[in-house]
């Protein structure tokens, strides 16, 4: 959604790979799985949101298992990309996101990261180098640092938006705060697909 | 917000007094108080939302105490109003809401309900009758029934919107789903204060 608005709102949009499990653990947050009606509702809400955003979302068949396995290797890979080929961060993130949320594919094994890198258009030699760098001390430390930054902003989950407005950080949690963000920025909110809804208004 | 859109969307808006503690208890939901950063964030988020909606919200100084004391008597009072003076349900609800969320005033004692009824413009004799009816078996049963209806829709908290579209109920939880509701109804979302934001678009 923010990519759609990058130009219209004149924002300097930066995507920061962070480690969800670290943030959940350190903030003491637990997945909302105990009340059976809540995930049931969230699934329905997500479907409606996806249809409105025109993004093909399909919840993974085994979300818990994937989060237990952990997204650490994937986030380290994206961190390596951000450090050494920043122009590709967005595309690599998008491919990984689609594997989880559209195609119900794994992103925890080395083979999965390899596939994702290829799909994102990384040349073979650059991809090998980045996959190697993903387990380097430099990348591990960088991911820890960015995750700690999120915790410093009192993060307890993702997605998290940190909007720097007049030198002050304003924190938004969730995928449904764009309208409030627009209000804060003094910009117009024309829905999640502004090209379409904008013309209707 | 829905009152603003009642005419523009041509919806048959009905306010249904329900018993929050009953729904939380029966669904197994617990207030999100364990992770300290979550209520902190929610308070900030609420302030921003209030400013955007131009509604004077000020969180009660002791929210927990009020919910422990329970809103049962207030909800029974509104149920009595709905049954016997339905044209006043909206105004009585609004006055009670303002007591909690704008003025940090009690709504649990008989004196508070009396004050709220007077403020809502109820004549003295009608108010006395309704306060008496609030503890009748008829009203107690009606409130149970409506709360059970919410539970049948898999409610786990409020606010809850049940939108009847083409004969099927669509459930929305929270005060931030109006844009999705508009999309479902095929109507235009012009923000929480359409008179103002509408003219800007």
PDB file of N, CA and C in Angstrom, chain B residues 17-102:
ATOM      1  N   UNK B  17     -28.221  -2.729  22.455  1.00  0.00           N
ATOM      2  CA  UNK B  17     -27.481  -2.827  23.716  1.00  0.00           C
ATOM      3  C   UNK B  17     -27.136  -4.282  24.044  1.00  0.00           C
ATOM      4  N   UNK B  18     -25.873  -4.529  24.339  1.00  0.00           N
ATOM      5  CA  UNK B  18     -25.399  -5.888  24.638  1.00  0.00           C
ATOM      6  C   UNK B  18     -24.473  -5.827  25.842  1.00  0.00           C
ATOM      7  N   UNK B  19     -24.166  -6.983  26.390  1.00  0.00           N
ATOM      8  CA  UNK B  19     -23.411  -7.041  27.642  1.00  0.00           C
ATOM      9  C   UNK B  19     -21.992  -7.534  27.355  1.00  0.00           C
ATOM     10  N   UNK B  20     -21.044  -6.567  27.361  1.00  0.00           N
ATOM     11  CA  UNK B  20     -19.656  -6.876  26.987  1.00  0.00           C
ATOM     12  C   UNK B  20     -19.045  -7.984  27.838  1.00  0.00           C
ATOM     13  N   UNK B  21     -19.224  -7.891  29.164  1.00  0.00           N
ATOM     14  CA  UNK B  21     -18.563  -8.874  30.029  1.00  0.00           C
ATOM     15  C   UNK B  21     -19.069 -10.284  29.740  1.00  0.00           C
ATOM     16  N   UNK B  22     -20.375 -10.379  29.407  1.00  0.00           N
ATOM     17  CA  UNK B  22     -20.935 -11.678  29.054  1.00  0.00           C
ATOM     18  C   UNK B  22     -20.265 -12.256  27.816  1.00  0.00           C
ATOM     19  N   UNK B  23     -20.063 -11.400  26.811  1.00  0.00           N
ATOM     20  CA  UNK B  23     -19.455 -11.850  25.554  1.00  0.00           C
ATOM     21  C   UNK B  23     -17.988 -12.216  25.763  1.00  0.00           C
ATOM     22  N   UNK B  24     -17.269 -11.408  26.536  1.00  0.00           N
ATOM     23  CA  UNK B  24     -15.851 -11.711  26.804  1.00  0.00           C
ATOM     24  C   UNK B  24     -15.749 -13.046  27.546  1.00  0.00           C
ATOM     25  N   UNK B  25     -16.583 -13.199  28.572  1.00  0.00           N
ATOM     26  CA  UNK B  25     -16.526 -14.398  29.400  1.00  0.00           C
ATOM     27  C   UNK B  25     -16.885 -15.642  28.586  1.00  0.00           C
ATOM     28  N   UNK B  26     -17.980 -15.572  27.864  1.00  0.00           N
ATOM     29  CA  UNK B  26     -18.474 -16.748  27.145  1.00  0.00           C
ATOM     30  C   UNK B  26     -17.558 -17.135  25.983  1.00  0.00           C
ATOM     31  N   UNK B  27     -16.913 -16.140  25.359  1.00  0.00           N
ATOM     32  CA  UNK B  27     -16.023 -16.463  24.235  1.00  0.00           C
ATOM     33  C   UNK B  27     -14.632 -16.835  24.736  1.00  0.00           C
ATOM     34  N   UNK B  28     -14.377 -16.614  26.012  1.00  0.00           N
ATOM     35  CA  UNK B  28     -13.056 -16.940  26.573  1.00  0.00           C
ATOM     36  C   UNK B  28     -12.031 -15.847  26.347  1.00  0.00           C
ATOM     37  N   UNK B  29     -12.473 -14.674  25.906  1.00  0.00           N
ATOM     38  CA  UNK B  29     -11.560 -13.576  25.628  1.00  0.00           C
ATOM     39  C   UNK B  29     -11.153 -12.878  26.928  1.00  0.00           C
ATOM     40  N   UNK B  30      -9.903 -12.435  26.960  1.00  0.00           N
ATOM     41  CA  UNK B  30      -9.423 -11.694  28.134  1.00  0.00           C
ATOM     42  C   UNK B  30      -8.873 -10.349  27.679  1.00  0.00           C
ATOM     43  N   UNK B  31      -9.042  -9.303  28.515  1.00  0.00           N
ATOM     44  CA  UNK B  31      -8.495  -8.000  28.113  1.00  0.00           C
ATOM     45  C   UNK B  31      -6.993  -8.116  27.870  1.00  0.00           C
ATOM     46  N   UNK B  32      -6.515  -7.390  26.857  1.00  0.00           N
ATOM     47  CA  UNK B  32      -5.105  -7.410  26.469  1.00  0.00           C
ATOM     48  C   UNK B  32      -4.296  -6.557  27.433  1.00  0.00           C
ATOM     49  N   UNK B  33      -4.174  -6.969  28.680  1.00  0.00           N
ATOM     50  CA  UNK B  33      -3.482  -6.124  29.636  1.00  0.00           C
ATOM     51  C   UNK B  33      -2.108  -6.644  30.030  1.00  0.00           C
ATOM     52  N   UNK B  34      -1.749  -7.829  29.529  1.00  0.00           N
ATOM     53  CA  UNK B  34      -0.546  -8.486  30.037  1.00  0.00           C
ATOM     54  C   UNK B  34       0.746  -7.938  29.439  1.00  0.00           C
ATOM     55  N   UNK B  35       0.683  -7.507  28.182  1.00  0.00           N
ATOM     56  CA  UNK B  35       1.880  -6.966  27.543  1.00  0.00           C
ATOM     57  C   UNK B  35       1.825  -5.450  27.689  1.00  0.00           C
ATOM     58  N   UNK B  36       2.694  -4.877  28.512  1.00  0.00           N
ATOM     59  CA  UNK B  36       2.548  -3.448  28.861  1.00  0.00           C
ATOM     60  C   UNK B  36       2.552  -2.518  27.655  1.00  0.00           C
ATOM     61  N   UNK B  37       3.278  -2.884  26.573  1.00  0.00           N
ATOM     62  CA  UNK B  37       3.364  -1.973  25.433  1.00  0.00           C
ATOM     63  C   UNK B  37       2.077  -1.929  24.614  1.00  0.00           C
ATOM     64  N   UNK B  38       1.215  -2.925  24.754  1.00  0.00           N
ATOM     65  CA  UNK B  38      -0.006  -2.939  23.946  1.00  0.00           C
ATOM     66  C   UNK B  38      -1.007  -1.880  24.425  1.00  0.00           C
ATOM     67  N   UNK B  39      -1.395  -1.839  25.707  1.00  0.00           N
ATOM     68  CA  UNK B  39      -2.281  -0.737  26.138  1.00  0.00           C
ATOM     69  C   UNK B  39      -1.666   0.638  25.911  1.00  0.00           C
ATOM     70  N   UNK B  40      -0.355   0.741  26.031  1.00  0.00           N
ATOM     71  CA  UNK B  40       0.347   1.994  25.770  1.00  0.00           C
ATOM     72  C   UNK B  40       0.089   2.439  24.334  1.00  0.00           C
ATOM     73  N   UNK B  41       0.283   1.499  23.397  1.00  0.00           N
ATOM     74  CA  UNK B  41       0.060   1.800  21.989  1.00  0.00           C
ATOM     75  C   UNK B  41      -1.414   2.108  21.734  1.00  0.00           C
ATOM     76  N   UNK B  42      -2.301   1.302  22.343  1.00  0.00           N
ATOM     77  CA  UNK B  42      -3.734   1.473  22.100  1.00  0.00           C
ATOM     78  C   UNK B  42      -4.208   2.860  22.543  1.00  0.00           C
ATOM     79  N   UNK B  43      -3.641   3.349  23.629  1.00  0.00           N
ATOM     80  CA  UNK B  43      -4.015   4.658  24.130  1.00  0.00           C
ATOM     81  C   UNK B  43      -3.646   5.750  23.102  1.00  0.00           C
ATOM     82  N   UNK B  44      -2.444   5.637  22.566  1.00  0.00           N
ATOM     83  CA  UNK B  44      -1.960   6.591  21.556  1.00  0.00           C
ATOM     84  C   UNK B  44      -2.809   6.490  20.279  1.00  0.00           C
ATOM     85  N   UNK B  45      -3.052   5.244  19.866  1.00  0.00           N
ATOM     86  CA  UNK B  45      -3.838   4.991  18.660  1.00  0.00           C
ATOM     87  C   UNK B  45      -5.239   5.590  18.819  1.00  0.00           C
ATOM     88  N   UNK B  46      -5.806   5.427  19.998  1.00  0.00           N
ATOM     89  CA  UNK B  46      -7.137   5.955  20.289  1.00  0.00           C
ATOM     90  C   UNK B  46      -7.150   7.484  20.210  1.00  0.00           C
ATOM     91  N   UNK B  47      -6.102   8.111  20.743  1.00  0.00           N
ATOM     92  CA  UNK B  47      -6.011   9.572  20.688  1.00  0.00           C
ATOM     93  C   UNK B  47      -5.997  10.061  19.249  1.00  0.00           C
ATOM     94  N   UNK B  48      -5.177   9.394  18.420  1.00  0.00           N
ATOM     95  CA  UNK B  48      -5.089   9.806  17.016  1.00  0.00           C
ATOM     96  C   UNK B  48      -6.422   9.603  16.317  1.00  0.00           C
ATOM     97  N   UNK B  49      -7.059   8.443  16.592  1.00  0.00           N
ATOM     98  CA  UNK B  49      -8.346   8.127  15.984  1.00  0.00           C
ATOM     99  C   UNK B  49      -9.397   9.163  16.409  1.00  0.00           C
ATOM    100  N   UNK B  50      -9.392   9.521  17.691  1.00  0.00           N
ATOM    101  CA  UNK B  50     -10.353  10.494  18.218  1.00  0.00           C
ATOM    102  C   UNK B  50     -10.179  11.839  17.527  1.00  0.00           C
ATOM    103  N   UNK B  51      -8.922  12.238  17.350  1.00  0.00           N
ATOM    104  CA  UNK B  51      -8.654  13.521  16.722  1.00  0.00           C
ATOM    105  C   UNK B  51      -9.130  13.494  15.272  1.00  0.00           C
ATOM    106  N   UNK B  52      -8.906  12.376  14.601  1.00  0.00           N
ATOM    107  CA  UNK B  52      -9.325  12.241  13.199  1.00  0.00           C
ATOM    108  C   UNK B  52     -10.854  12.249  13.093  1.00  0.00           C
ATOM    109  N   UNK B  53     -11.521  11.591  14.041  1.00  0.00           N
ATOM    110  CA  UNK B  53     -12.988  11.512  14.027  1.00  0.00           C
ATOM    111  C   UNK B  53     -13.632  12.762  14.612  1.00  0.00           C
ATOM    112  N   UNK B  54     -12.848  13.644  15.168  1.00  0.00           N
ATOM    113  CA  UNK B  54     -13.352  14.827  15.861  1.00  0.00           C
ATOM    114  C   UNK B  54     -14.337  14.455  16.966  1.00  0.00           C
ATOM    115  N   UNK B  55     -14.012  13.387  17.675  1.00  0.00           N
ATOM    116  CA  UNK B  55     -14.803  12.973  18.830  1.00  0.00           C
ATOM    117  C   UNK B  55     -13.917  13.134  20.062  1.00  0.00           C
ATOM    118  N   UNK B  56     -14.421  13.837  21.086  1.00  0.00           N
ATOM    119  CA  UNK B  56     -13.563  14.078  22.263  1.00  0.00           C
ATOM    120  C   UNK B  56     -13.435  12.825  23.129  1.00  0.00           C
ATOM    121  N   UNK B  57     -12.393  12.043  22.880  1.00  0.00           N
ATOM    122  CA  UNK B  57     -12.183  10.821  23.669  1.00  0.00           C
ATOM    123  C   UNK B  57     -11.092  11.064  24.698  1.00  0.00           C
ATOM    124  N   UNK B  58     -11.392  10.641  25.915  1.00  0.00           N
ATOM    125  CA  UNK B  58     -10.405  10.686  26.983  1.00  0.00           C
ATOM    126  C   UNK B  58     -10.596   9.389  27.753  1.00  0.00           C
ATOM    127  N   UNK B  59      -9.578   8.535  27.722  1.00  0.00           N
ATOM    128  CA  UNK B  59      -9.743   7.230  28.371  1.00  0.00           C
ATOM    129  C   UNK B  59     -10.037   7.427  29.854  1.00  0.00           C
ATOM    130  N   UNK B  60     -10.972   6.635  30.407  1.00  0.00           N
ATOM    131  CA  UNK B  60     -11.305   6.752  31.827  1.00  0.00           C
ATOM    132  C   UNK B  60     -10.070   6.534  32.691  1.00  0.00           C
ATOM    133  N   UNK B  61     -10.016   7.228  33.828  1.00  0.00           N
ATOM    134  CA  UNK B  61      -8.840   7.120  34.691  1.00  0.00           C
ATOM    135  C   UNK B  61      -8.708   5.703  35.252  1.00  0.00           C
ATOM    136  N   UNK B  62      -9.824   5.022  35.443  1.00  0.00           N
ATOM    137  CA  UNK B  62      -9.722   3.652  35.947  1.00  0.00           C
ATOM    138  C   UNK B  62     -10.647   2.717  35.186  1.00  0.00           C
ATOM    139  N   UNK B  63     -10.208   2.366  33.984  1.00  0.00           N
ATOM    140  CA  UNK B  63     -11.010   1.550  33.081  1.00  0.00           C
ATOM    141  C   UNK B  63     -11.296   0.179  33.683  1.00  0.00           C
ATOM    142  N   UNK B  64     -10.264  -0.435  34.261  1.00  0.00           N
ATOM    143  CA  UNK B  64     -10.410  -1.785  34.803  1.00  0.00           C
ATOM    144  C   UNK B  64     -11.482  -1.804  35.890  1.00  0.00           C
ATOM    145  N   UNK B  65     -11.379  -0.843  36.806  1.00  0.00           N
ATOM    146  CA  UNK B  65     -12.328  -0.810  37.928  1.00  0.00           C
ATOM    147  C   UNK B  65     -13.756  -0.726  37.401  1.00  0.00           C
ATOM    148  N   UNK B  66     -13.951   0.135  36.375  1.00  0.00           N
ATOM    149  CA  UNK B  66     -15.290   0.294  35.847  1.00  0.00           C
ATOM    150  C   UNK B  66     -15.808  -1.001  35.239  1.00  0.00           C
ATOM    151  N   UNK B  67     -14.911  -1.697  34.509  1.00  0.00           N
ATOM    152  CA  UNK B  67     -15.362  -2.929  33.876  1.00  0.00           C
ATOM    153  C   UNK B  67     -15.555  -4.037  34.895  1.00  0.00           C
ATOM    154  N   UNK B  68     -14.781  -3.987  36.006  1.00  0.00           N
ATOM    155  CA  UNK B  68     -15.012  -4.966  37.060  1.00  0.00           C
ATOM    156  C   UNK B  68     -16.370  -4.723  37.712  1.00  0.00           C
ATOM    157  N   UNK B  69     -16.627  -3.460  38.013  1.00  0.00           N
ATOM    158  CA  UNK B  69     -17.938  -3.101  38.556  1.00  0.00           C
ATOM    159  C   UNK B  69     -19.031  -3.531  37.592  1.00  0.00           C
ATOM    160  N   UNK B  70     -18.729  -3.373  36.325  1.00  0.00           N
ATOM    161  CA  UNK B  70     -19.649  -3.910  35.339  1.00  0.00           C
ATOM    162  C   UNK B  70     -20.600  -2.876  34.793  1.00  0.00           C
ATOM    163  N   UNK B  71     -20.919  -3.069  33.523  1.00  0.00           N
ATOM    164  CA  UNK B  71     -21.818  -2.143  32.851  1.00  0.00           C
ATOM    165  C   UNK B  71     -23.220  -2.739  32.775  1.00  0.00           C
ATOM    166  N   UNK B  72     -23.470  -3.759  33.596  1.00  0.00           N
ATOM    167  CA  UNK B  72     -24.736  -4.476  33.505  1.00  0.00           C
ATOM    168  C   UNK B  72     -25.928  -3.555  33.727  1.00  0.00           C
ATOM    169  N   UNK B  73     -25.879  -2.723  34.778  1.00  0.00           N
ATOM    170  CA  UNK B  73     -27.049  -1.881  35.075  1.00  0.00           C
ATOM    171  C   UNK B  73     -27.266  -0.870  33.948  1.00  0.00           C
ATOM    172  N   UNK B  74     -26.180  -0.333  33.406  1.00  0.00           N
ATOM    173  CA  UNK B  74     -26.312   0.627  32.304  1.00  0.00           C
ATOM    174  C   UNK B  74     -26.913  -0.040  31.069  1.00  0.00           C
ATOM    175  N   UNK B  75     -26.446  -1.244  30.764  1.00  0.00           N
ATOM    176  CA  UNK B  75     -26.951  -1.926  29.573  1.00  0.00           C
ATOM    177  C   UNK B  75     -28.408  -2.350  29.752  1.00  0.00           C
ATOM    178  N   UNK B  76     -28.775  -2.684  31.005  1.00  0.00           N
ATOM    179  CA  UNK B  76     -30.194  -2.989  31.255  1.00  0.00           C
ATOM    180  C   UNK B  76     -31.051  -1.745  31.092  1.00  0.00           C
ATOM    181  N   UNK B  77     -30.521  -0.614  31.522  1.00  0.00           N
ATOM    182  CA  UNK B  77     -31.241   0.656  31.351  1.00  0.00           C
ATOM    183  C   UNK B  77     -31.444   0.959  29.864  1.00  0.00           C
ATOM    184  N   UNK B  78     -30.396   0.820  29.071  1.00  0.00           N
ATOM    185  CA  UNK B  78     -30.535   1.089  27.633  1.00  0.00           C
ATOM    186  C   UNK B  78     -31.499   0.083  26.984  1.00  0.00           C
ATOM    187  N   UNK B  79     -31.455  -1.154  27.469  1.00  0.00           N
ATOM    188  CA  UNK B  79     -32.388  -2.155  26.942  1.00  0.00           C
ATOM    189  C   UNK B  79     -33.831  -1.766  27.249  1.00  0.00           C
ATOM    190  N   UNK B  80     -34.070  -1.263  28.457  1.00  0.00           N
ATOM    191  CA  UNK B  80     -35.415  -0.799  28.823  1.00  0.00           C
ATOM    192  C   UNK B  80     -35.835   0.349  27.903  1.00  0.00           C
ATOM    193  N   UNK B  81     -34.914   1.263  27.640  1.00  0.00           N
ATOM    194  CA  UNK B  81     -35.198   2.377  26.725  1.00  0.00           C
ATOM    195  C   UNK B  81     -35.533   1.832  25.340  1.00  0.00           C
ATOM    196  N   UNK B  82     -34.725   0.876  24.863  1.00  0.00           N
ATOM    197  CA  UNK B  82     -34.937   0.318  23.518  1.00  0.00           C
ATOM    198  C   UNK B  82     -36.318  -0.343  23.414  1.00  0.00           C
ATOM    199  N   UNK B  83     -36.727  -1.031  24.483  1.00  0.00           N
ATOM    200  CA  UNK B  83     -38.005  -1.741  24.448  1.00  0.00           C
ATOM    201  C   UNK B  83     -39.195  -0.788  24.535  1.00  0.00           C
ATOM    202  N   UNK B  84     -39.048   0.281  25.348  1.00  0.00           N
ATOM    203  CA  UNK B  84     -40.234   1.082  25.659  1.00  0.00           C
ATOM    204  C   UNK B  84     -40.186   2.504  25.131  1.00  0.00           C
ATOM    205  N   UNK B  85     -38.992   3.004  24.777  1.00  0.00           N
ATOM    206  CA  UNK B  85     -38.910   4.348  24.179  1.00  0.00           C
ATOM    207  C   UNK B  85     -37.812   4.328  23.117  1.00  0.00           C
ATOM    208  N   UNK B  86     -37.976   3.447  22.107  1.00  0.00           N
ATOM    209  CA  UNK B  86     -36.874   3.189  21.164  1.00  0.00           C
ATOM    210  C   UNK B  86     -36.356   4.448  20.468  1.00  0.00           C
ATOM    211  N   UNK B  87     -37.201   5.480  20.376  1.00  0.00           N
ATOM    212  CA  UNK B  87     -36.746   6.702  19.699  1.00  0.00           C
ATOM    213  C   UNK B  87     -35.650   7.404  20.498  1.00  0.00           C
ATOM    214  N   UNK B  88     -35.439   6.967  21.757  1.00  0.00           N
ATOM    215  CA  UNK B  88     -34.427   7.621  22.594  1.00  0.00           C
ATOM    216  C   UNK B  88     -33.160   6.776  22.787  1.00  0.00           C
ATOM    217  N   UNK B  89     -33.138   5.560  22.218  1.00  0.00           N
ATOM    218  CA  UNK B  89     -31.983   4.663  22.420  1.00  0.00           C
ATOM    219  C   UNK B  89     -30.680   5.345  22.038  1.00  0.00           C
ATOM    220  N   UNK B  90     -30.683   5.966  20.865  1.00  0.00           N
ATOM    221  CA  UNK B  90     -29.442   6.566  20.370  1.00  0.00           C
ATOM    222  C   UNK B  90     -28.955   7.674  21.298  1.00  0.00           C
ATOM    223  N   UNK B  91     -29.854   8.547  21.713  1.00  0.00           N
ATOM    224  CA  UNK B  91     -29.467   9.674  22.546  1.00  0.00           C
ATOM    225  C   UNK B  91     -28.995   9.207  23.931  1.00  0.00           C
ATOM    226  N   UNK B  92     -29.718   8.245  24.522  1.00  0.00           N
ATOM    227  CA  UNK B  92     -29.310   7.717  25.832  1.00  0.00           C
ATOM    228  C   UNK B  92     -27.946   7.025  25.721  1.00  0.00           C
ATOM    229  N   UNK B  93     -27.748   6.230  24.663  1.00  0.00           N
ATOM    230  CA  UNK B  93     -26.459   5.568  24.458  1.00  0.00           C
ATOM    231  C   UNK B  93     -25.344   6.594  24.358  1.00  0.00           C
ATOM    232  N   UNK B  94     -25.610   7.657  23.600  1.00  0.00           N
ATOM    233  CA  UNK B  94     -24.588   8.678  23.376  1.00  0.00           C
ATOM    234  C   UNK B  94     -24.210   9.367  24.691  1.00  0.00           C
ATOM    235  N   UNK B  95     -25.224   9.690  25.492  1.00  0.00           N
ATOM    236  CA  UNK B  95     -24.961  10.349  26.775  1.00  0.00           C
ATOM    237  C   UNK B  95     -24.128   9.427  27.675  1.00  0.00           C
ATOM    238  N   UNK B  96     -24.496   8.149  27.733  1.00  0.00           N
ATOM    239  CA  UNK B  96     -23.736   7.202  28.562  1.00  0.00           C
ATOM    240  C   UNK B  96     -22.308   7.052  28.041  1.00  0.00           C
ATOM    241  N   UNK B  97     -22.161   6.946  26.723  1.00  0.00           N
ATOM    242  CA  UNK B  97     -20.836   6.815  26.106  1.00  0.00           C
ATOM    243  C   UNK B  97     -19.961   8.013  26.464  1.00  0.00           C
ATOM    244  N   UNK B  98     -20.561   9.198  26.365  1.00  0.00           N
ATOM    245  CA  UNK B  98     -19.800  10.417  26.685  1.00  0.00           C
ATOM    246  C   UNK B  98     -19.361  10.428  28.137  1.00  0.00           C
ATOM    247  N   UNK B  99     -20.216   9.923  29.039  1.00  0.00           N
ATOM    248  CA  UNK B  99     -19.831   9.890  30.452  1.00  0.00           C
ATOM    249  C   UNK B  99     -18.544   9.082  30.620  1.00  0.00           C
ATOM    250  N   UNK B 100     -18.494   7.898  29.993  1.00  0.00           N
ATOM    251  CA  UNK B 100     -17.286   7.068  30.142  1.00  0.00           C
ATOM    252  C   UNK B 100     -16.110   7.647  29.380  1.00  0.00           C
ATOM    253  N   UNK B 101     -16.317   7.932  28.095  1.00  0.00           N
ATOM    254  CA  UNK B 101     -15.185   8.123  27.189  1.00  0.00           C
ATOM    255  C   UNK B 101     -14.775   9.573  26.988  1.00  0.00           C
ATOM    256  N   UNK B 102     -15.594  10.516  27.445  1.00  0.00           N
ATOM    257  CA  UNK B 102     -15.185  11.924  27.315  1.00  0.00           C
ATOM    258  C   UNK B 102     -15.007  12.576  28.669  1.00  0.00           C
TER     259      UNK B 102
END
